[in-house]
Each structure stands twice: as C-alpha cells, then as structure tokens.
Coordinates of C-alpha atoms in Angstrom, one line a residue:
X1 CA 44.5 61.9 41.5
X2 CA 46.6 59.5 39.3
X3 CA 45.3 58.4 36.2
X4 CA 45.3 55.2 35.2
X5 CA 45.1 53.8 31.4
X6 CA 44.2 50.2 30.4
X7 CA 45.1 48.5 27.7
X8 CA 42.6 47.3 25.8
X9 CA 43.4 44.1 23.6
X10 CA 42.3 44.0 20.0
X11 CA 38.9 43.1 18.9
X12 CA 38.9 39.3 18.5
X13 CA 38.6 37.4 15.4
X14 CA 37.3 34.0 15.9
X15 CA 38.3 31.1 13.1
X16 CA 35.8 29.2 13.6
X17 CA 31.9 27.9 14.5
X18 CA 31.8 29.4 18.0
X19 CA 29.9 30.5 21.5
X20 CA 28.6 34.4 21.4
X21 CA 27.1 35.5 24.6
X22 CA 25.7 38.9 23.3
X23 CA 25.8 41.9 25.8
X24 CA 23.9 45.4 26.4
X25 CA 23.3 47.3 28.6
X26 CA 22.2 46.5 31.8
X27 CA 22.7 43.0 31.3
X28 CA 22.9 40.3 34.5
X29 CA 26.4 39.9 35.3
X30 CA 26.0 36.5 36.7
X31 CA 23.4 35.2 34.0
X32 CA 26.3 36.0 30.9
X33 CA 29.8 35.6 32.6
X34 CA 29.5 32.5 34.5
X35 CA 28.2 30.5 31.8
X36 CA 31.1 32.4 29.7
X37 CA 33.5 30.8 32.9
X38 CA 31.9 27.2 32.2
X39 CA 31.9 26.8 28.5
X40 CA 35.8 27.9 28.5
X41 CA 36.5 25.4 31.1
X42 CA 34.6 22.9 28.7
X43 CA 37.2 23.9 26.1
X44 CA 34.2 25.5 23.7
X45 CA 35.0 28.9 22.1
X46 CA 33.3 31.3 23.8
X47 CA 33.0 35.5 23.4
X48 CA 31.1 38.0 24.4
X49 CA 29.7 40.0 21.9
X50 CA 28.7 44.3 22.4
X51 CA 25.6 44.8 20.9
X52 CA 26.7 48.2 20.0
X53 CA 29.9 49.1 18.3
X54 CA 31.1 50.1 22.2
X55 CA 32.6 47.7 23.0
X56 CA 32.8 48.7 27.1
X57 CA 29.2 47.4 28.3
X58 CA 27.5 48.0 31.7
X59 CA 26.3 45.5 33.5
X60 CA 23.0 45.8 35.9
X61 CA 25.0 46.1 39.2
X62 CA 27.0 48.5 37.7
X63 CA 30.7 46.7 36.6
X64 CA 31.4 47.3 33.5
X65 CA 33.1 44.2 30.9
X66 CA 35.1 45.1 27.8
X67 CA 33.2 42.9 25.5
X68 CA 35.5 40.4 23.0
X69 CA 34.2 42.1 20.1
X70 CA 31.5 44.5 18.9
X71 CA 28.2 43.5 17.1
X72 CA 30.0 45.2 13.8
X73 CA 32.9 42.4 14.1
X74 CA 30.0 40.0 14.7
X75 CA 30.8 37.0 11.4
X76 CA 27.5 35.1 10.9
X77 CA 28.8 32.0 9.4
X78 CA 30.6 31.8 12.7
X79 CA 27.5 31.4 14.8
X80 CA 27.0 28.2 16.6
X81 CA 24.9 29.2 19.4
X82 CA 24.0 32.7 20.6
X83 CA 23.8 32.9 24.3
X84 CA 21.4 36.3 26.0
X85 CA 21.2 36.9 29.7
X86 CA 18.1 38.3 31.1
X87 CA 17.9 42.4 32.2
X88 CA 15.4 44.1 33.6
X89 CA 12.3 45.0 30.8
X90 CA 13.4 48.6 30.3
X91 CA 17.4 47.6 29.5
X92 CA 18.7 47.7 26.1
X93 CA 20.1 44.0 27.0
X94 CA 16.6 42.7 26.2
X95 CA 15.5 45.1 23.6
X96 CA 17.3 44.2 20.8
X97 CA 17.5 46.8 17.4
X98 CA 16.5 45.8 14.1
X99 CA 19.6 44.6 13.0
X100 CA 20.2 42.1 15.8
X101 CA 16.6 40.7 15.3
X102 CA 17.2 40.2 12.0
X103 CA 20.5 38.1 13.1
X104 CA 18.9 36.2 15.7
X105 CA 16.0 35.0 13.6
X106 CA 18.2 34.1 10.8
X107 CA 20.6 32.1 13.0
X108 CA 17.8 30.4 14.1
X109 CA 15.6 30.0 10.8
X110 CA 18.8 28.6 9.3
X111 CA 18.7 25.6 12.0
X112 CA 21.1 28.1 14.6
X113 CA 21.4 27.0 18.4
X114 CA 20.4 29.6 20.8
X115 CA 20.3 29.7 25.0
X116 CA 18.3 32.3 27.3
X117 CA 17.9 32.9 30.5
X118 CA 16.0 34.6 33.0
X119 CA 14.1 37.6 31.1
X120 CA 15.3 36.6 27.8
X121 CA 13.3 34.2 26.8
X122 CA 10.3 36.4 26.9
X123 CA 11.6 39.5 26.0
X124 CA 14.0 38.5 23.4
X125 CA 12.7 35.3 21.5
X126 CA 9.6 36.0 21.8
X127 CA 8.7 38.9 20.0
X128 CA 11.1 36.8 17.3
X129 CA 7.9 34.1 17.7
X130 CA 10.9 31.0 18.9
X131 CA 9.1 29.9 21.7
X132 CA 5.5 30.4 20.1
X133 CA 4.2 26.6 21.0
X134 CA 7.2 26.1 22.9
X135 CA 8.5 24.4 26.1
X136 CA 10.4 26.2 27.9
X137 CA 11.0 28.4 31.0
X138 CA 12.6 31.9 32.2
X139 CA 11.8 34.2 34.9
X140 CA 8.8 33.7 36.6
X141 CA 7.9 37.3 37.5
X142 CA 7.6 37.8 33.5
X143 CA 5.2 34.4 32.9
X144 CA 2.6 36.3 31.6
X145 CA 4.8 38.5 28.8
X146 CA 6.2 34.8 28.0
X147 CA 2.9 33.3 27.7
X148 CA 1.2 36.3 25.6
X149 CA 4.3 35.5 22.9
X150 CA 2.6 31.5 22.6
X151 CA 5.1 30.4 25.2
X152 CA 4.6 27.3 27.0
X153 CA 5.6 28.2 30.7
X154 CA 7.6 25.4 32.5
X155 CA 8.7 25.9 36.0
X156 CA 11.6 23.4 35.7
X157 CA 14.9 25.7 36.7
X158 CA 16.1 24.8 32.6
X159 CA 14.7 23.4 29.8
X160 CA 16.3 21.3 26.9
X161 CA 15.3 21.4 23.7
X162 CA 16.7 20.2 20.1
X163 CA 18.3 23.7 19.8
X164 CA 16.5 25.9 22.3
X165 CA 17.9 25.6 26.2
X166 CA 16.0 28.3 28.7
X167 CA 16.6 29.0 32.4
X168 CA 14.9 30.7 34.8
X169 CA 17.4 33.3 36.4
X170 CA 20.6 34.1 38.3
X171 CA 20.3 31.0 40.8
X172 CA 19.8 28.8 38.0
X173 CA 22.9 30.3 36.0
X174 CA 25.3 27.3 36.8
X175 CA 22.6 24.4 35.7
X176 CA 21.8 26.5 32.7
X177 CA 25.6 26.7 31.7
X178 CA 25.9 23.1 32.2
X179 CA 23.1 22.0 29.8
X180 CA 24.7 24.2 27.4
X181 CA 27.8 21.9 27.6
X182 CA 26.0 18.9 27.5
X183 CA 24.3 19.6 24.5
X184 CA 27.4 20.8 22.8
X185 CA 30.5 18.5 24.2
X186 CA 28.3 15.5 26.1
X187 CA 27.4 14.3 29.2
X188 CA 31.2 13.2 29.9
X189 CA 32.2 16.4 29.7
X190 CA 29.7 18.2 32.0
X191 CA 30.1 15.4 34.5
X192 CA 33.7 16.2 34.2
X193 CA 32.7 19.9 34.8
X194 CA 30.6 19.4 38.1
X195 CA 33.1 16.9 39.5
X196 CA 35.2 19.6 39.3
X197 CA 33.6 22.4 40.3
X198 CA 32.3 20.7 43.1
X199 CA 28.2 20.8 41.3
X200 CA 26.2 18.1 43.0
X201 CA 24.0 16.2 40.0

C-alpha cells in the first residue's frame, strides 16, 4: 500500500472582526460547510474553528475537515459572529465544555452575534439560557428540549433576530446561510448571492 502524507497548512491567524463556524465531533457536514461556502462567496471572513486543540474533526457521515484553527488559537476580540451546526444529542458538536460555554455566553453577553441551526439552538444556546423568551426555530424532532430551555418554538425554516439567526436543519442550510449574509453585508449582497447561485427568493 503507498502512503500518502498531506500537507497541512498553518493554523490561521485572522486580523480582524471575523466569521467562526465552531466544529466537533460529529458535526453536520452540510449544516457548517455550506454556509462556510456562502459567506466566502459574500466576501466575509469566515473559519472553522476545532473545538479541541485537534484540529482534524469528524463530521457525522464520516469525512473528516482539517479545521482553520483550533479552539486554543481561538482570539476573542476577533469574534463577530459564532456560527454551530446541529449533531445528533450524544455528539460532542452540541455538547460544548466549560470553557467554550464560557466563550459563547460572553460573546453573547458582550452584545456578540451568533447563528444555529438544526440541533443547536436547543442543545447549545439553550442550556446558555439565549433563547429563554426567545423566537426562534431549529430541529423539529428536538421541540420539546428547545421549549424546556424557555424557547419560543417557530416552525418558519429561519428566524431573524437583532443578533440571534436559527434554522431548522440540513434542507434549510442554504436559506440559513443567506440570512447570515443579509444581516452582515445587506440585502444587495444576498440578492447578488442567489442570482448567482441560481436560489429562487
């Protein structure tokens, strides 16, 4: 058998306010890289985060994504939004550690944007009490885990807020991606975006 070696390129080292779309394990493939795919096109600064210092993560259907940088090379101040994909309940990609709890509430008690989708909402903001009282949506086999956290259960595919968007899984990836844009670059730009990627309205 030949063995093959990749070369893996250095941890990156954004310069400014940016997108991090946080991955662990067992994380939906679909639900974090195609919104990755939009924002880029939109021209935002977008990386994927590890939530371990592993930087190789594994997805739910098994491919496995060499993550930008690891939640050690993580900068707060550089936090504009923090993007989480939904995983099944038992998957490490929805049940954060202490440290990154502490980082998600403080990004978002300092005024921080954050976007979830499918599982996420429930399992990942709401023990963190963000969508206690809150408008909003994810997946609708986990209604009840999002209500018992105060969550106010919308069956709309994604829901806007001031600085809260939610989405309610893998066929809903694209919209979801696109209201990030919009809320961050306009509605020009995501226009611009389904013009071009052939998204009916």
């Amino acid at each position: 058998m030949t063995e093959i070696s990749i070369s893996v390129p250095a941890s990156a080292k954004p310069s400014c306010k940016a997108v991090f779309v946080m991955l662990g394990t067992g994380f939906d493939e679909i639900e974090a890289l195609a919104p990755v795919d939009v924002m880029r096109r939109a021209g935002m600064e977008v990386f994927t985060v590890s939530m371990t210092d592993n930087r190789l993560v594994k997805g739910a259907t098994g491919n496995l994504i060499v993550a930008d940088m690891s939640i050690s090379d993580l900068h707060l101040d550089r936090i504009d939004w923090l993007v989480f994909p939904g995983a099944d309940k038992s998957e490490d990609a929805v049940n954060l550690d202490e440290k990154l709890r502490d980082i998600v509430k403080g990004h978002w008690d300092k005024g921080g944007n954050i976007a979830a989708i499918c599982a996420a909402p429930a399992l990942v903001l709401g023990p963190l009490g963000i969508i206690n009282g809150v408008k909003a949506t994810g997946y609708p086999f986990l209604k009840e885990d999002f209500e018992k956290v105060g969550g106010i259960y919308s069956e709309e595919p994604v829901v806007m807020g001031d600085r809260l968007i939610t989405s309610k899984g893998p066929g809903t990836t694209l919209e979801f991606a696109l209201a990030i844009v919009r809320k961050a670059k306009g509605a020009d730009m995501e226009k611009a975006l389904r013009e071009g990627m052939v998204i009916n309205q």
